[in-house]
Coordinates of C-alpha atoms and ligand atoms in Angstrom, one line a residue:
M1 CA 4.5 99.4 87.7
M2 CA 2.9 96.2 88.8
I3 CA -0.7 96.0 87.9
A4 CA -2.1 92.6 88.4
Y5 CA -1.6 90.3 85.6
A6 CA -4.8 88.6 86.7
E7 CA -6.5 91.7 85.8
R8 CA -5.7 91.6 82.2
F9 CA -9.1 90.7 81.2
V10 CA -11.4 92.7 83.3
H11 CA -15.1 92.7 82.5
E12 CA -18.3 93.9 84.1
S13 CA -19.7 90.4 83.3
D14 CA -17.8 87.4 82.2
A15 CA -20.7 86.3 80.1
E16 CA -20.4 89.5 78.1
A17 CA -16.8 88.8 77.6
R18 CA -17.3 85.2 76.2
Q19 CA -19.7 86.6 73.7
D20 CA -17.3 89.2 72.4
D21 CA -15.9 88.0 69.1
G22 CA -13.3 90.8 68.7
V23 CA -11.2 91.1 71.8
S24 CA -11.9 88.3 74.1
G25 CA -10.5 86.0 71.6
L26 CA -7.1 87.9 71.6
D27 CA -4.7 87.3 74.1
L28 CA -3.0 90.6 74.8
Q29 CA -0.8 89.4 77.5
L30 CA -0.9 92.8 79.1
Q31 CA 0.8 93.8 82.2
G32 CA -1.9 96.5 82.3
I33 CA -5.5 96.4 82.0
L34 CA -8.0 95.7 79.1
D35 CA -11.3 96.9 80.2
W36 CA -14.5 96.6 78.1
S37 CA -17.0 97.9 80.9
P38 CA -19.3 100.6 79.8
A39 CA -17.7 102.6 82.6
A40 CA -14.4 102.5 80.5
T41 CA -15.7 102.6 77.0
A42 CA -18.3 105.4 77.5
P43 CA -15.6 108.1 78.3
A44 CA -13.5 106.8 75.3
A45 CA -16.4 107.4 73.0
R46 CA -16.4 111.2 73.8
D47 CA -14.1 113.9 73.5
F48 CA -13.6 117.7 74.1
G49 CA -15.3 118.6 70.9
G50 CA -18.4 116.8 72.0
L51 CA -19.6 116.8 68.4
R52 CA -19.1 113.0 67.6
S53 CA -19.2 109.6 69.3
A54 CA -17.7 106.2 68.4
K55 CA -17.7 103.4 71.1
P56 CA -14.6 101.2 71.3
R57 CA -14.7 97.5 71.9
A58 CA -12.4 97.9 74.9
V59 CA -10.0 100.4 76.5
V60 CA -6.4 99.2 77.1
R61 CA -4.8 100.7 80.3
P62 CA -1.0 100.0 79.3
S63 CA 1.7 99.6 82.0
G64 CA 4.1 100.8 79.5
A65 CA 5.4 100.7 75.9
D66 CA 5.3 96.9 75.9
D67 CA 1.6 96.8 76.5
V68 CA 1.1 99.3 73.7
A69 CA 3.1 97.1 71.3
R70 CA 1.0 93.9 72.4
S71 CA -2.2 95.9 71.7
V72 CA -1.1 96.7 68.2
R73 CA 0.2 93.2 67.5
A74 CA -3.2 91.9 68.8
A75 CA -5.1 94.1 66.3
L76 CA -2.8 93.0 63.4
R77 CA -3.7 89.3 64.1
S78 CA -7.4 90.3 63.7
P79 CA -8.8 91.2 60.4
S80 CA -10.5 94.3 61.3
L81 CA -9.6 95.6 64.6
T82 CA -8.0 99.2 64.9
V83 CA -5.9 101.0 67.8
A84 CA -6.4 104.5 68.7
A85 CA -4.1 106.0 71.3
R86 CA -6.1 108.4 73.5
G87 CA -4.0 111.2 75.2
N88 CA -6.2 113.3 77.2
G89 CA -9.3 113.3 74.6
H90 CA -9.1 117.0 73.8
S91 CA -9.7 116.5 70.1
I92 CA -12.6 118.3 68.5
N93 CA -13.7 115.7 65.9
G94 CA -13.4 112.3 67.3
Q95 CA -9.7 111.8 66.4
A96 CA -8.7 109.8 69.4
M97 CA -11.7 107.4 69.1
S98 CA -11.9 103.8 67.4
D99 CA -15.3 102.6 66.4
G100 CA -15.5 98.8 67.9
G101 CA -11.8 98.9 68.2
L102 CA -9.1 99.3 70.9
V103 CA -8.5 102.6 72.7
V104 CA -5.3 102.8 74.5
D105 CA -5.4 105.1 77.4
M106 CA -2.0 106.7 77.2
R107 CA -2.5 108.6 80.5
A108 CA -2.5 105.2 82.3
A109 CA 1.1 105.0 81.5
G110 CA 1.8 108.8 81.9
A111 CA 3.4 109.0 85.2
G112 CA 5.4 106.0 84.8
H113 CA 8.4 107.4 83.2
F114 CA 10.0 110.6 84.0
Q115 CA 13.7 111.7 83.9
V116 CA 15.4 115.2 84.0
V117 CA 18.7 115.3 82.7
V118 CA 20.6 118.6 83.7
G119 CA 23.5 120.1 81.8
A120 CA 24.2 117.0 79.7
G121 CA 23.3 116.2 76.1
A122 CA 24.6 119.2 74.2
G123 CA 25.3 117.0 71.4
A124 CA 21.6 116.2 71.3
G125 CA 20.8 120.1 70.5
G126 CA 20.5 121.2 74.2
A127 CA 22.1 121.3 77.4
H128 CA 19.1 120.3 79.6
Y129 CA 16.2 117.7 78.7
A130 CA 13.6 115.5 80.2
V131 CA 12.5 112.1 79.2
V132 CA 8.8 111.5 79.7
A133 CA 6.1 109.2 78.9
G134 CA 4.0 109.8 75.7
G135 CA 1.0 110.0 78.0
A136 CA 2.3 112.5 80.4
L137 CA 0.4 115.7 80.6
W138 CA 2.4 118.9 79.9
D139 CA 1.2 120.5 83.2
D140 CA 2.8 117.4 85.1
V141 CA 5.9 117.8 82.9
L142 CA 6.3 121.5 83.6
E143 CA 5.6 120.9 87.5
R144 CA 8.5 118.2 87.6
C145 CA 10.9 120.3 85.5
L146 CA 10.3 123.5 87.7
S147 CA 11.5 121.6 90.6
Y148 CA 14.9 121.4 89.0
G149 CA 14.8 125.1 88.0
L150 CA 14.0 124.1 84.4
A151 CA 11.2 124.2 82.0
P152 CA 10.2 123.2 78.4
R153 CA 10.8 125.9 75.6
S154 CA 7.7 125.5 73.6
Y155 CA 4.2 125.1 74.9
T156 CA 0.4 125.1 74.2
D157 CA -1.8 127.7 75.7
Y158 CA -3.3 124.9 77.7
L159 CA -1.4 122.4 79.5
G160 CA -4.1 119.7 80.1
L161 CA -2.7 117.8 77.0
T162 CA -0.5 114.9 76.7
V163 CA 3.0 115.0 75.2
G164 CA 1.9 112.5 72.5
G165 CA -1.2 114.1 71.5
T166 CA 0.3 117.5 70.9
L167 CA 3.4 116.2 69.1
S168 CA 1.2 114.3 66.7
N169 CA 0.0 117.9 65.6
A170 CA 2.5 120.5 66.3
G171 CA 1.7 122.2 69.7
V172 CA 1.7 125.8 69.4
S173 CA 1.8 129.1 71.5
G174 CA 3.3 132.2 72.0
Q175 CA 6.8 130.8 72.2
A176 CA 6.6 129.0 68.8
F177 CA 7.8 132.3 66.8
R178 CA 11.1 131.8 68.8
H179 CA 11.6 128.2 69.4
G180 CA 9.3 126.7 66.9
P181 CA 6.4 124.4 67.8
Q182 CA 6.6 121.6 70.3
T183 CA 7.7 119.3 67.5
S184 CA 10.9 121.4 67.0
N185 CA 11.8 120.9 70.5
V186 CA 12.0 117.2 71.0
T187 CA 15.3 115.2 70.0
E188 CA 14.3 111.6 70.3
L189 CA 11.1 109.4 70.7
E190 CA 10.3 106.0 71.4
V191 CA 7.5 104.8 69.1
V192 CA 5.4 101.6 68.8
T193 CA 4.8 101.6 65.1
G194 CA 1.8 100.1 63.3
Q195 CA 3.6 96.9 62.8
G196 CA 4.0 96.5 66.6
E197 CA 7.6 97.2 66.9
T198 CA 9.1 99.3 69.6
L199 CA 11.9 101.7 68.0
T200 CA 13.8 104.6 69.2
C201 CA 14.0 107.3 66.5
S202 CA 15.8 110.8 66.3
R203 CA 17.0 113.1 63.6
S204 CA 19.9 110.6 62.9
D205 CA 18.5 107.2 63.9
N206 CA 15.3 105.9 62.3
S207 CA 14.9 109.5 61.1
E208 CA 12.0 108.9 58.7
L209 CA 10.1 107.4 61.7
F210 CA 11.0 110.3 63.9
F211 CA 9.9 113.0 61.2
A212 CA 6.8 111.0 60.3
V213 CA 5.2 110.7 63.7
L214 CA 6.0 114.6 64.5
G215 CA 2.7 116.1 63.3
G216 CA 1.7 112.5 62.1
L217 CA -1.7 112.6 63.4
G218 CA -1.2 109.4 65.1
Q219 CA -0.8 107.5 61.8
F220 CA 2.6 106.0 62.0
G221 CA 3.1 105.1 65.6
I222 CA 2.2 105.5 69.1
I223 CA 4.6 107.7 71.0
T224 CA 5.6 106.1 74.3
K225 CA 8.5 108.5 75.3
A226 CA 9.9 111.7 74.3
K227 CA 12.9 113.5 75.1
I228 CA 12.1 117.3 75.5
L229 CA 14.5 120.3 75.5
L230 CA 14.5 122.3 78.5
Q231 CA 15.8 125.8 79.4
P232 CA 16.4 127.5 82.6
A233 CA 13.0 128.5 84.0
P234 CA 12.4 132.3 84.8
D235 CA 10.5 133.4 87.9
M236 CA 8.2 135.8 86.5
V237 CA 6.3 137.1 83.5
R238 CA 5.5 140.6 82.6
W239 CA 2.1 140.1 80.8
I240 CA 1.0 142.8 78.6
R241 CA -1.9 143.5 76.3
V242 CA -2.1 146.4 73.9
V243 CA -5.2 147.4 71.6
Y244 CA -5.2 148.2 68.1
A245 CA -8.2 149.3 66.0
D246 CA -6.2 148.9 62.6
F247 CA -5.4 145.4 61.5
G248 CA -2.6 146.7 59.3
E249 CA -0.7 148.3 62.2
F250 CA -1.5 145.1 64.4
T251 CA 0.2 142.9 62.1
R252 CA 3.0 145.2 61.1
D253 CA 3.9 145.3 65.0
A254 CA 3.4 141.6 65.6
E255 CA 5.4 140.6 62.5
S256 CA 8.2 143.0 63.5
L257 CA 8.3 141.7 67.0
V258 CA 8.5 138.0 65.8
T259 CA 11.1 138.5 63.5
R260 CA 13.6 140.7 65.9
P261 CA 16.6 139.0 67.4
D262 CA 16.3 137.3 70.8
G263 CA 16.9 140.0 73.5
D264 CA 15.4 142.7 71.6
T265 CA 11.8 141.4 71.6
F266 CA 9.4 139.9 74.2
D267 CA 9.4 136.1 75.0
Y268 CA 6.0 135.4 74.5
I269 CA 4.0 136.9 71.5
E270 CA 0.2 136.0 70.8
G271 CA -2.8 138.3 69.8
F272 CA -6.5 138.1 69.2
A273 CA -9.4 139.8 67.6
F274 CA -12.5 141.0 69.7
V275 CA -15.8 143.0 69.1
N276 CA -15.8 146.9 69.5
S277 CA -18.7 146.6 72.2
D278 CA -19.3 146.1 75.8
D279 CA -20.2 142.4 75.1
P280 CA -18.7 140.5 78.1
V281 CA -18.0 137.2 76.1
N282 CA -16.7 138.9 72.8
G283 CA -16.0 142.7 73.5
W284 CA -13.8 145.3 75.6
P285 CA -14.3 143.3 79.0
T286 CA -12.1 140.5 77.7
V287 CA -8.9 142.5 77.5
P288 CA -8.0 143.9 81.0
L289 CA -5.8 141.6 83.0
E290 CA -6.8 142.7 86.5
P291 CA -10.2 143.1 88.0
D292 CA -9.4 146.8 88.8
Q293 CA -8.5 147.6 85.0
R294 CA -11.0 149.0 82.9
F295 CA -11.1 149.4 79.1
D296 CA -11.8 152.7 78.3
P297 CA -13.5 152.9 74.8
S298 CA -13.1 156.6 74.5
R299 CA -9.5 156.1 73.7
L300 CA -10.6 154.6 70.3
S301 CA -10.8 157.0 67.4
P302 CA -14.4 157.5 66.4
D303 CA -13.8 155.7 63.0
A304 CA -12.7 152.5 64.9
G305 CA -14.4 149.5 63.1
S306 CA -16.6 146.9 64.8
V307 CA -13.7 144.7 65.2
L308 CA -10.5 145.4 67.3
Y309 CA -7.2 143.6 68.0
C310 CA -5.2 142.9 70.8
L311 CA -1.4 142.1 71.0
E312 CA -0.6 139.9 73.9
L313 CA 3.1 139.9 75.1
G314 CA 5.2 138.4 77.8
L315 CA 8.6 139.2 79.1
H316 CA 10.4 136.9 81.4
H317 CA 12.2 138.2 84.3
Q318 CA 13.7 137.2 87.8
R319 CA 12.3 138.1 91.2
S320 CA 15.7 139.7 91.9
N321 CA 15.4 142.2 89.0
P322 CA 14.5 145.7 90.1
P323 CA 11.0 146.5 88.8
S324 CA 12.6 149.7 87.4
D325 CA 14.9 147.5 85.0
V326 CA 11.8 145.6 83.8
D327 CA 9.8 148.7 83.1
S328 CA 12.5 150.0 81.4
V329 CA 13.0 147.0 79.0
V330 CA 9.2 146.9 78.4
G331 CA 9.0 150.7 77.8
K332 CA 11.7 150.3 75.1
L333 CA 10.0 147.6 73.4
L334 CA 6.4 149.1 73.6
G335 CA 7.8 152.5 72.6
R336 CA 8.3 150.9 69.1
L337 CA 4.7 150.0 68.8
G338 CA 1.8 151.7 67.2
F339 CA -1.1 150.6 69.6
V340 CA -3.9 152.9 70.9
E341 CA -2.5 155.2 73.5
G342 CA -4.1 154.5 76.8
L343 CA -5.4 150.8 75.9
E344 CA -2.4 149.1 77.5
F345 CA -2.9 146.6 80.4
R346 CA 0.0 145.1 82.5
R347 CA 0.4 142.4 85.0
D348 CA 3.2 140.5 86.7
V349 CA 2.6 136.7 87.5
G350 CA 4.7 133.9 88.4
Y351 CA 6.0 131.9 85.5
A352 CA 4.0 128.7 86.3
D353 CA 0.9 130.7 86.7
F354 CA 1.2 132.3 83.5
L355 CA 1.7 129.0 81.8
L356 CA -1.3 127.7 83.8
R357 CA -3.5 130.5 83.0
V358 CA -6.1 128.6 80.9
Q359 CA -6.6 126.2 83.6
N360 CA -8.0 128.8 85.6
A361 CA -10.5 129.7 82.9
E362 CA -11.0 125.9 82.8
R363 CA -12.2 125.9 86.4
D364 CA -14.8 128.7 85.7
A365 CA -16.0 127.2 82.6
K366 CA -16.6 124.0 84.4
A367 CA -18.4 125.8 87.1
T368 CA -20.8 127.2 84.6
G369 CA -21.1 123.9 82.5
L370 CA -19.5 125.5 79.4
W371 CA -16.3 123.3 79.6
D372 CA -18.5 120.1 79.0
A373 CA -20.8 121.7 76.2
P374 CA -19.8 121.1 72.7
H375 CA -16.9 123.0 71.4
P376 CA -17.0 123.4 67.5
W377 CA -13.4 124.9 67.3
L378 CA -11.8 125.7 64.2
N379 CA -8.1 126.2 63.8
L380 CA -6.3 127.5 60.8
F381 CA -3.0 128.6 59.7
V382 CA -3.2 131.4 57.2
S383 CA -0.4 132.6 55.2
R384 CA 0.8 136.4 55.8
N385 CA 0.3 137.2 52.2
D386 CA -3.6 136.7 52.6
I387 CA -4.0 137.7 56.2
A388 CA -5.4 141.1 55.5
E389 CA -7.9 139.5 53.1
F390 CA -8.8 137.1 55.9
D391 CA -9.6 139.8 58.2
R392 CA -11.8 141.5 55.7
V393 CA -13.9 138.6 54.8
V394 CA -13.8 136.5 58.2
F395 CA -13.1 138.7 61.1
K396 CA -14.8 142.0 59.8
G397 CA -17.4 139.9 57.7
I398 CA -18.6 136.6 58.9
L399 CA -17.3 137.0 62.7
K400 CA -18.0 140.7 63.1
D401 CA -20.2 139.7 66.3
G402 CA -17.5 137.3 67.6
V403 CA -17.7 133.5 68.1
G404 CA -18.6 133.3 71.8
G405 CA -15.1 132.8 73.0
P406 CA -11.3 133.9 72.0
M407 CA -10.4 134.4 68.5
L408 CA -6.6 134.1 68.3
V409 CA -4.6 135.5 65.6
Y410 CA -0.9 135.7 65.9
P411 CA 2.1 135.2 63.6
M412 CA 4.7 132.3 63.3
V413 CA 7.9 131.9 61.5
R414 CA 8.3 129.1 59.1
S415 CA 12.0 128.6 59.3
R416 CA 11.4 127.5 62.9
W417 CA 9.3 124.4 61.6
D418 CA 11.2 121.5 60.2
K419 CA 9.8 120.6 56.7
R420 CA 10.8 117.0 57.3
T421 CA 7.8 116.5 60.0
S422 CA 4.2 115.6 58.6
V423 CA 3.1 119.0 60.0
V424 CA 1.2 120.9 57.0
L425 CA 1.6 124.5 56.5
P426 CA 0.3 127.1 54.0
E427 CA 2.1 127.0 50.7
S428 CA 3.5 130.6 50.8
G429 CA 5.6 133.0 52.8
E430 CA 8.0 133.0 55.6
I431 CA 5.4 134.2 58.2
F432 CA 2.0 132.6 58.7
Y433 CA -0.8 133.2 61.2
L434 CA -2.5 131.0 63.6
I435 CA -6.2 131.5 63.7
A436 CA -8.0 129.9 66.5
L437 CA -11.8 130.3 66.7
L438 CA -12.5 129.0 70.2
R439 CA -16.3 128.9 70.5
Y440 CA -18.1 128.0 73.6
T441 CA -21.7 127.0 73.1
L442 CA -24.3 128.3 75.6
P443 CA -27.3 126.0 76.0
Y444 CA -29.7 126.3 73.2
P445 CA -32.0 128.5 72.5
E446 CA -29.8 130.9 74.6
G447 CA -27.0 130.9 71.9
P448 CA -26.7 129.3 68.3
S449 CA -26.6 125.4 68.3
A450 CA -23.5 123.6 67.8
K451 CA -24.8 122.6 64.5
Q452 CA -25.2 126.2 63.5
L453 CA -21.6 126.8 64.4
V454 CA -20.3 123.8 62.6
S455 CA -22.0 125.3 59.4
Q456 CA -20.6 128.8 60.2
N457 CA -17.1 127.1 60.2
H458 CA -17.8 125.5 56.9
E459 CA -18.9 128.9 55.7
I460 CA -15.6 130.4 56.7
L461 CA -13.7 127.7 55.0
K462 CA -15.6 128.0 51.7
T463 CA -15.0 131.8 51.8
C464 CA -11.3 131.3 52.2
K465 CA -11.5 129.1 49.2
E466 CA -13.4 131.4 47.1
N467 CA -11.1 134.2 48.1
R468 CA -8.0 132.1 47.2
I469 CA -6.7 132.5 50.8
D470 CA -3.6 130.3 51.2
Y471 CA -4.6 128.4 54.3
K472 CA -4.4 124.9 56.0
L473 CA -6.4 123.5 58.9
Y474 CA -4.7 123.0 62.1
L475 CA -5.7 120.0 63.8
P476 CA -7.2 118.9 60.4
Y477 CA -10.5 117.1 60.2
Y478 CA -11.7 115.7 56.8
Q479 CA -13.8 113.0 55.7
S480 CA -13.0 112.4 52.1
Q481 CA -9.7 111.3 50.1
E482 CA -10.1 114.4 48.0
E483 CA -10.2 116.5 50.8
W484 CA -7.1 115.1 52.6
K485 CA -5.2 114.9 49.4
W486 CA -6.0 118.7 49.1
H487 CA -4.9 119.3 52.6
F488 CA -1.5 117.6 52.3
G489 CA -0.9 118.9 48.8
K490 CA 2.6 118.1 47.6
Q491 CA 3.1 116.4 50.8
W492 CA 0.4 113.7 50.1
G493 CA 2.8 111.2 48.3
R494 CA 5.2 111.3 51.1
F495 CA 2.4 110.7 53.7
V496 CA 1.1 107.7 51.9
E497 CA 4.7 106.2 51.6
R498 CA 5.2 106.6 55.4
K499 CA 1.8 105.0 56.1
A500 CA 2.6 102.1 53.8
R501 CA 6.1 101.8 55.7
F502 CA 5.0 102.2 59.1
D503 CA 1.3 101.1 59.4
P504 CA 0.7 99.2 56.2
M505 CA -2.7 97.7 57.5
A506 CA -3.9 101.0 58.7
V507 CA -4.5 99.9 62.3
L508 CA -3.6 103.0 64.0
A509 CA -5.6 106.4 64.6
P510 CA -8.7 105.5 62.7
G511 CA -10.5 108.4 64.3
Q512 CA -8.6 110.7 61.7
K513 CA -10.4 109.2 58.8
I514 CA -7.5 109.4 56.4
F515 CA -7.0 105.6 55.9
S516 CA -9.2 102.7 56.4
R517 CA -8.1 99.3 58.0
S518 CA -6.7 96.6 55.4
S519 CA -6.9 93.1 56.0
V520 CA -4.0 92.2 53.6
P521 CA -0.5 93.0 55.1
G522 CA 1.5 95.1 52.9
K523 CA -1.3 95.6 50.2
M524 CA -1.2 99.4 50.5
A525 CA 2.5 99.4 49.7
S526 CA 2.1 96.8 46.9
D527 CA -0.7 98.9 45.3
G528 CA 1.4 102.0 45.3
G529 CA -1.2 103.4 47.3
P530 CA -3.6 102.5 50.2
A531 CA -6.5 100.5 48.8
G532 CA -8.6 101.4 51.7
L533 CA -8.7 105.3 51.6
H534 CA -11.5 106.9 53.0
Ligands
FAD601 P1 -6.1 113.4 71.9 O1 -7.2 114.2 71.6 O2 -6.3 112.3 72.9 O3 -5.3 112.6 70.5 C1 -5.2 113.5 69.4 C2 -4.6 112.7 68.4 O4 -3.4 112.2 68.5 C3 -5.5 111.3 68.1 O5 -5.4 110.9 66.8 C4 -4.5 110.2 68.9 O6 -5.1 109.0 68.4 C5 -3.3 110.8 68.8 N1 -2.5 110.4 69.8 C6 -2.7 110.6 71.0 N2 -1.7 110.2 72.1 C7 -0.9 109.7 71.1 C8 0.4 109.2 71.3 N3 1.0 109.1 72.4 N4 1.2 108.9 70.2 C9 0.7 109.0 69.0 N5 -0.5 109.5 68.7 C10 -1.1 109.9 69.8 N6 -2.9 123.0 70.5 C11 -2.0 123.7 70.3 O7 -1.3 123.6 69.6 N7 -1.8 125.0 70.9 C12 -2.8 125.3 72.0 O8 -2.7 126.4 72.7 C13 -3.9 124.4 72.2 N8 -4.8 124.7 73.0 C14 -5.8 123.9 73.5 C15 -6.7 124.2 74.5 C16 -7.6 123.4 74.8 C17 -8.7 123.7 75.8 C18 -7.9 122.3 73.8 C19 -9.0 121.2 74.1 C20 -7.0 121.9 72.9 C21 -6.0 122.8 72.6 N9 -5.2 122.6 71.7 C22 -4.0 123.1 71.4 C23 -5.2 121.2 70.7 C24 -4.5 120.2 71.3 O9 -3.2 120.3 71.1 C25 -4.9 118.7 70.2 O10 -6.4 118.6 70.5 C26 -4.3 117.6 71.0 O11 -4.3 116.6 70.0 C27 -4.8 117.3 72.3 O12 -4.0 116.4 73.0 P2 -4.7 115.2 73.7 O13 -3.5 114.6 74.5 O14 -5.8 115.3 74.3 O15 -4.8 114.2 72.5

């Protein structure tokens, strides 16, 4: 990609550039662009959460991995500069920000690399794969793979996220029960480490870096390329929602479905809690899949509680399958479930439309301004052992009136997750649940303020702790060393060792607030622990 070399220092004003002591003194030698105009730094100071702001010194638009490495090496030469890779900035708590440092806009190089390999690489754990840039958006990856009749195996619910951004966390959706998270579906990475080296890594080569980076919250390296496993894409999805009044029955059925063998269960399994009322945002109207479907509350028994549950299921099929065949498979699978009779909704959608379903909601939310309002989201993994207690104290207690958006609750299977990655899961049980409280704030005083919702999130976590619920934050955000240590638990020592090895001066991903920048190379390692922990 040829981006004018002469543009490597692009400023709104040259005078401003000369006065800048942090970046203008560095010769990044970029093939791409270094931009410290307010037009570039202001968007990098915001994220989807809309709760925090930290303005970078400048934004790098890399032309490829070499520019990413040059940025990291430039930061290493300075006493205090940090580097944050920014995927699509869809974090909630400023995780992709760098206060006064460099933000590398990974999307700039997102379309620069794309290669699909069909029917090869069986030795790498799958017959088909795509090699894509770390800054590629998943919806773009999907679209390009579909043109080969292929598709990734594991997704997030929303595909306007970058490959590097989700692999730095885990990447979960209704396919994770079968294929594991997205971190379980990547076989090779190209990574620029915190020492400015560009390395290829996999389960067999540079394996410690490979596993460190997956779920590594951007702490060990910047993913510039990923090799992603693919599968043949189906044409269609039979999309189904069934309603439960009883949480025990809901979890029994959900757990039975996620542990059945392939071919004897659905291809997509999620679920959500909702309010037993006609509230358009939190209640019955959120369940039907088509405008002409109606939620009939008279189907519920009179002793149904204030919170109900919905299993959301998907079965892949081909357009050429006779509808009666699909009906018969679905009938057999649903026949084993104990949902409320008559509260069952079905719809056939194209595979891509199904995977892009949240993008439709995005369009609506953008039109009403909700997309750009603050999102005090809370995501947790909760052990199956404590999920009934979580339901009692959180869903039926603190959240009995809803959160002003979806409250996802669905099970996943631990053995599909590789414990060598940096992802942190609850301590006990083979099955654990994703809980996602996806709050959308209405303009105050129409609804509670973002601050009130953040404080309700704190109350939920406090209640979990008081009730000894085995949980971990997903997409974690903590501010103190004690909290991070608690989060990582037994994995803390390994995380610190990995940091000392791959980013010893703590240059990378400062917005996670785990380590602070060190000016002495190797100090973290020689101390046996990072000197500059938050
Ligand atoms: P950013 O927010 O830009 O970055 C996140 C972190 O990763 C930062 O620390 C950043 O420095 C680091 N990073 C970014 N790119 C790289 C890279 N190339 N190499 C190394 N580090 C990097 N998550 C799920 O698992 N499942 C879902 O269904 C899901 N749905 C979502 C729906 C919406 C509408 C939103 C806003 C978020 C959702 N998420 C979901 C959460 C999402 O996966 C994370 O917030 C993810 O980090 C966002 O990706 P991003 O590309 O915007 O990353």
